[in-house]
PDB file of C-alpha atoms in Angstrom:
ATOM      1  CA  MET A   1     100.722  81.511 138.624  1.00  0.00           C
ATOM      2  CA  THR A   2     104.180  80.310 139.518  1.00  0.00           C
ATOM      3  CA  ILE A   3     107.010  79.518 137.210  1.00  0.00           C
ATOM      4  CA  SER A   4     109.470  76.767 137.994  1.00  0.00           C
ATOM      5  CA  MET A   5     113.232  76.935 137.965  1.00  0.00           C
ATOM      6  CA  TYR A   6     113.068  74.156 135.360  1.00  0.00           C
ATOM      7  CA  ASP A   7     110.929  76.323 133.055  1.00  0.00           C
ATOM      8  CA  ILE A   8     113.309  79.272 133.266  1.00  0.00           C
ATOM      9  CA  SER A   9     116.463  77.207 132.890  1.00  0.00           C
ATOM     10  CA  VAL A  10     116.332  73.784 131.217  1.00  0.00           C
ATOM     11  CA  ALA A  11     113.428  74.641 128.917  1.00  0.00           C
ATOM     12  CA  VAL A  12     115.010  77.935 127.839  1.00  0.00           C
ATOM     13  CA  PHE A  13     118.502  76.507 127.351  1.00  0.00           C
ATOM     14  CA  SER A  14     117.076  73.649 125.279  1.00  0.00           C
ATOM     15  CA  ALA A  15     115.032  75.897 123.000  1.00  0.00           C
ATOM     16  CA  ARG A  16     117.872  78.361 122.444  1.00  0.00           C
ATOM     17  CA  LEU A  17     120.414  75.603 121.741  1.00  0.00           C
ATOM     18  CA  LYS A  18     118.098  74.118 119.109  1.00  0.00           C
ATOM     19  CA  ALA A  19     117.872  77.562 117.507  1.00  0.00           C
ATOM     20  CA  LEU A  20     121.673  77.899 117.673  1.00  0.00           C
ATOM     21  CA  ALA A  21     122.000  74.548 115.911  1.00  0.00           C
ATOM     22  CA  SER A  22     119.762  75.893 113.124  1.00  0.00           C
ATOM     23  CA  VAL A  23     121.905  79.012 112.866  1.00  0.00           C
ATOM     24  CA  LEU A  24     125.025  76.862 112.515  1.00  0.00           C
ATOM     25  CA  SER A  25     123.359  74.672 109.879  1.00  0.00           C
ATOM     26  CA  LEU A  26     122.457  77.724 107.820  1.00  0.00           C
ATOM     27  CA  ALA A  27     126.017  79.039 108.156  1.00  0.00           C
ATOM     28  CA  GLU A  28     127.452  75.734 106.991  1.00  0.00           C
ATOM     29  CA  GLN A  29     125.062  75.694 104.029  1.00  0.00           C
ATOM     30  CA  ASN A  30     125.922  79.305 103.216  1.00  0.00           C
ATOM     31  CA  ALA A  31     129.650  78.575 103.272  1.00  0.00           C
ATOM     32  CA  ALA A  32     129.122  75.721 100.798  1.00  0.00           C
ATOM     33  CA  GLU A  33     126.932  77.853  98.510  1.00  0.00           C
ATOM     34  CA  ARG A  34     129.441  80.711  98.514  1.00  0.00           C
ATOM     35  CA  LYS A  35     132.410  78.341  98.240  1.00  0.00           C
ATOM     36  CA  ILE A  36     133.890  79.674 101.470  1.00  0.00           C
ATOM     37  CA  ASP A  37     136.103  77.420 103.572  1.00  0.00           C
ATOM     38  CA  PRO A  38     134.021  76.701 106.730  1.00  0.00           C
ATOM     39  CA  GLN A  39     137.092  77.575 108.823  1.00  0.00           C
ATOM     40  CA  VAL A  40     136.578  81.201 107.807  1.00  0.00           C
ATOM     41  CA  PHE A  41     133.303  81.226 109.769  1.00  0.00           C
ATOM     42  CA  LEU A  42     134.497  78.954 112.583  1.00  0.00           C
ATOM     43  CA  THR A  43     137.499  81.159 113.347  1.00  0.00           C
ATOM     44  CA  ALA A  44     135.767  84.504 112.744  1.00  0.00           C
ATOM     45  CA  ARG A  45     135.378  86.995 115.563  1.00  0.00           C
ATOM     46  CA  LEU A  46     133.749  90.392 115.891  1.00  0.00           C
ATOM     47  CA  ALA A  47     136.809  92.101 117.346  1.00  0.00           C
ATOM     48  CA  PRO A  48     140.429  91.060 117.813  1.00  0.00           C
ATOM     49  CA  ASP A  49     140.011  90.679 121.579  1.00  0.00           C
ATOM     50  CA  MET A  50     136.842  88.566 121.357  1.00  0.00           C
ATOM     51  CA  PHE A  51     136.547  84.796 121.075  1.00  0.00           C
ATOM     52  CA  ALA A  52     135.949  83.171 117.693  1.00  0.00           C
ATOM     53  CA  LEU A  53     132.670  81.495 116.712  1.00  0.00           C
ATOM     54  CA  THR A  54     133.761  78.040 117.857  1.00  0.00           C
ATOM     55  CA  ARG A  55     134.615  79.284 121.360  1.00  0.00           C
ATOM     56  CA  GLN A  56     131.339  81.219 121.568  1.00  0.00           C
ATOM     57  CA  VAL A  57     129.410  77.984 120.990  1.00  0.00           C
ATOM     58  CA  GLN A  58     131.572  76.121 123.496  1.00  0.00           C
ATOM     59  CA  ILE A  59     130.965  78.699 126.207  1.00  0.00           C
ATOM     60  CA  ALA A  60     127.222  78.855 125.484  1.00  0.00           C
ATOM     61  CA  THR A  61     126.955  75.089 125.918  1.00  0.00           C
ATOM     62  CA  ASP A  62     129.068  75.292 129.079  1.00  0.00           C
ATOM     63  CA  HIS A  63     126.526  77.636 130.651  1.00  0.00           C
ATOM     64  CA  ALA A  64     123.598  75.544 129.410  1.00  0.00           C
ATOM     65  CA  LYS A  65     124.972  72.343 130.963  1.00  0.00           C
ATOM     66  CA  GLY A  66     126.450  74.009 134.029  1.00  0.00           C
ATOM     67  CA  ALA A  67     123.525  75.998 135.345  1.00  0.00           C
ATOM     68  CA  PRO A  68     120.975  73.200 135.784  1.00  0.00           C
ATOM     69  CA  SER A  69     123.694  70.871 137.042  1.00  0.00           C
ATOM     70  CA  ARG A  70     124.701  73.309 139.760  1.00  0.00           C
ATOM     71  CA  LEU A  71     121.080  74.094 140.598  1.00  0.00           C
ATOM     72  CA  ALA A  72     120.288  70.391 140.978  1.00  0.00           C
ATOM     73  CA  GLY A  73     123.444  69.754 143.023  1.00  0.00           C
ATOM     74  CA  ARG A  74     124.968  67.558 140.327  1.00  0.00           C
ATOM     75  CA  GLU A  75     128.495  67.447 138.998  1.00  0.00           C
ATOM     76  CA  VAL A  76     128.897  69.653 135.919  1.00  0.00           C
ATOM     77  CA  PRO A  77     129.941  67.536 132.904  1.00  0.00           C
ATOM     78  CA  LYS A  78     133.340  68.448 131.500  1.00  0.00           C
ATOM     79  CA  TYR A  79     133.818  68.848 127.756  1.00  0.00           C
ATOM     80  CA  GLU A  80     137.244  68.975 126.120  1.00  0.00           C
ATOM     81  CA  ASP A  81     136.732  72.117 123.942  1.00  0.00           C
ATOM     82  CA  ARG A  82     138.340  70.501 120.901  1.00  0.00           C
ATOM     83  CA  GLU A  83     135.653  71.219 118.320  1.00  0.00           C
ATOM     84  CA  GLN A  84     137.015  72.427 114.991  1.00  0.00           C
ATOM     85  CA  SER A  85     134.135  71.861 112.573  1.00  0.00           C
ATOM     86  CA  PHE A  86     130.439  72.526 112.247  1.00  0.00           C
ATOM     87  CA  GLU A  87     129.846  68.790 112.661  1.00  0.00           C
ATOM     88  CA  GLU A  88     131.694  68.794 115.978  1.00  0.00           C
ATOM     89  CA  LEU A  89     129.820  71.886 117.188  1.00  0.00           C
ATOM     90  CA  HIS A  90     126.526  70.175 116.324  1.00  0.00           C
ATOM     91  CA  ALA A  91     127.659  67.115 118.276  1.00  0.00           C
ATOM     92  CA  ARG A  92     128.491  69.303 121.279  1.00  0.00           C
ATOM     93  CA  ILE A  93     125.077  70.953 121.161  1.00  0.00           C
ATOM     94  CA  ALA A  94     123.411  67.530 120.851  1.00  0.00           C
ATOM     95  CA  LYS A  95     125.407  66.235 123.836  1.00  0.00           C
ATOM     96  CA  THR A  96     124.312  69.272 125.847  1.00  0.00           C
ATOM     97  CA  LEU A  97     120.672  68.775 124.834  1.00  0.00           C
ATOM     98  CA  ASP A  98     120.950  65.120 125.898  1.00  0.00           C
ATOM     99  CA  HIS A  99     122.301  66.252 129.265  1.00  0.00           C
ATOM    100  CA  LEU A 100     119.487  68.767 129.678  1.00  0.00           C
ATOM    101  CA  ALA A 101     116.973  66.002 128.949  1.00  0.00           C
ATOM    102  CA  THR A 102     118.121  64.199 132.109  1.00  0.00           C
ATOM    103  CA  PHE A 103     116.580  66.890 134.325  1.00  0.00           C
ATOM    104  CA  SER A 104     113.026  66.930 135.591  1.00  0.00           C
ATOM    105  CA  VAL A 105     111.005  69.674 137.221  1.00  0.00           C
ATOM    106  CA  ALA A 106     111.512  67.904 140.560  1.00  0.00           C
ATOM    107  CA  ASP A 107     115.309  68.004 140.176  1.00  0.00           C
ATOM    108  CA  LEU A 108     115.266  71.796 140.336  1.00  0.00           C
ATOM    109  CA  GLU A 109     112.536  72.293 142.948  1.00  0.00           C
ATOM    110  CA  GLY A 110     113.819  74.510 145.733  1.00  0.00           C
ATOM    111  CA  SER A 111     116.985  75.401 143.856  1.00  0.00           C
ATOM    112  CA  GLU A 112     116.116  79.108 144.068  1.00  0.00           C
ATOM    113  CA  GLU A 113     117.691  79.107 147.532  1.00  0.00           C
ATOM    114  CA  ARG A 114     120.505  76.583 146.895  1.00  0.00           C
ATOM    115  CA  THR A 115     123.876  78.215 147.482  1.00  0.00           C
ATOM    116  CA  ILE A 116     125.888  78.231 144.269  1.00  0.00           C
ATOM    117  CA  GLU A 117     129.624  78.671 144.634  1.00  0.00           C
ATOM    118  CA  LEU A 118     131.794  79.268 141.601  1.00  0.00           C
ATOM    119  CA  ARG A 119     134.708  81.224 140.290  1.00  0.00           C
ATOM    120  CA  LEU A 120     133.787  84.379 138.362  1.00  0.00           C
ATOM    121  CA  ALA A 121     136.302  86.859 136.998  1.00  0.00           C
ATOM    122  CA  GLY A 122     139.082  85.201 138.967  1.00  0.00           C
ATOM    123  CA  ARG A 123     137.371  85.259 142.354  1.00  0.00           C
ATOM    124  CA  GLU A 124     135.219  82.901 144.383  1.00  0.00           C
ATOM    125  CA  VAL A 125     131.559  83.939 144.425  1.00  0.00           C
ATOM    126  CA  SER A 126     128.646  82.568 146.404  1.00  0.00           C
ATOM    127  CA  MET A 127     125.007  83.367 145.606  1.00  0.00           C
ATOM    128  CA  GLY A 128     121.526  81.937 145.757  1.00  0.00           C
ATOM    129  CA  GLY A 129     120.305  79.743 142.898  1.00  0.00           C
ATOM    130  CA  LEU A 130     117.813  82.216 141.473  1.00  0.00           C
ATOM    131  CA  GLN A 131     120.342  85.048 141.595  1.00  0.00           C
ATOM    132  CA  TYR A 132     122.932  82.816 139.917  1.00  0.00           C
ATOM    133  CA  LEU A 133     120.546  81.758 137.153  1.00  0.00           C
ATOM    134  CA  LEU A 134     119.164  85.216 136.401  1.00  0.00           C
ATOM    135  CA  HIS A 135     122.289  87.327 136.908  1.00  0.00           C
ATOM    136  CA  ALA A 136     125.165  85.060 135.893  1.00  0.00           C
ATOM    137  CA  ALA A 137     124.222  81.940 133.918  1.00  0.00           C
ATOM    138  CA  MET A 138     121.487  83.326 131.667  1.00  0.00           C
ATOM    139  CA  PRO A 139     123.174  86.621 130.764  1.00  0.00           C
ATOM    140  CA  ASN A 140     126.408  84.788 129.920  1.00  0.00           C
ATOM    141  CA  PHE A 141     124.552  82.145 127.918  1.00  0.00           C
ATOM    142  CA  TYR A 142     122.656  84.764 125.894  1.00  0.00           C
ATOM    143  CA  PHE A 143     125.804  86.837 125.352  1.00  0.00           C
ATOM    144  CA  HIS A 144     127.620  83.918 123.736  1.00  0.00           C
ATOM    145  CA  VAL A 145     124.641  82.666 121.706  1.00  0.00           C
ATOM    146  CA  THR A 146     124.022  86.188 120.437  1.00  0.00           C
ATOM    147  CA  THR A 147     127.695  86.745 119.666  1.00  0.00           C
ATOM    148  CA  ALA A 148     127.810  83.503 117.664  1.00  0.00           C
ATOM    149  CA  TYR A 149     124.805  84.711 115.653  1.00  0.00           C
ATOM    150  CA  ASP A 150     126.377  88.154 115.204  1.00  0.00           C
ATOM    151  CA  ILE A 151     129.684  86.718 113.962  1.00  0.00           C
ATOM    152  CA  LEU A 152     127.873  84.787 111.258  1.00  0.00           C
ATOM    153  CA  ARG A 153     125.565  87.662 110.340  1.00  0.00           C
ATOM    154  CA  HIS A 154     128.570  89.987 110.118  1.00  0.00           C
ATOM    155  CA  ASN A 155     130.169  87.511 107.707  1.00  0.00           C
ATOM    156  CA  GLY A 156     127.222  87.661 105.341  1.00  0.00           C
ATOM    157  CA  VAL A 157     125.214  84.626 106.429  1.00  0.00           C
ATOM    158  CA  PRO A 158     121.581  85.601 105.712  1.00  0.00           C
ATOM    159  CA  LEU A 159     120.120  85.167 109.174  1.00  0.00           C
ATOM    160  CA  GLY A 160     117.159  86.951 110.691  1.00  0.00           C
ATOM    161  CA  LYS A 161     115.599  87.402 114.074  1.00  0.00           C
ATOM    162  CA  ALA A 162     113.105  84.579 113.486  1.00  0.00           C
ATOM    163  CA  ILE A 163     115.989  82.135 112.980  1.00  0.00           C
ATOM    164  CA  PHE A 164     117.665  83.359 116.158  1.00  0.00           C
ATOM    165  CA  LEU A 165     114.394  82.812 118.001  1.00  0.00           C
ATOM    166  CA  GLY A 166     114.018  79.341 116.541  1.00  0.00           C
ATOM    167  CA  ARG A 167     110.928  80.005 114.452  1.00  0.00           C
TER     168      ARG A 167
END
């Protein structure tokens, strides 16, 4: 059995972003129930030198839209990073899901070997498509999705693993 680059990229990004949207909805509901200003959650961070929740979501969507675009040889859409509310974060996730829906299995065929060039940690890096997806895009995507979840959980939002997994 073979697995396609589409299955391990677009399908995974889409499923995880839908789960992230559910996490954000529960956080917004929890803030209302507890009479907490939503900005408390949106600007929360796990440590002083880490990004806040809003930036975590922005970066997660950047990886989700960027990876398949690069793998398919398309221009990566640029987003302004101006979100300041749950509603705007939901819109960003929806826009990313819409972008992901433009890809087909055929668009990513052969992308395992496509040379991906990008700037990482301040330096130019070149790697094969599969290496890029598995060792750069996916780990970064999961880091930021998980950190967003952790920020909310740390702030008392009653989330569980099933919600994170989208179940």
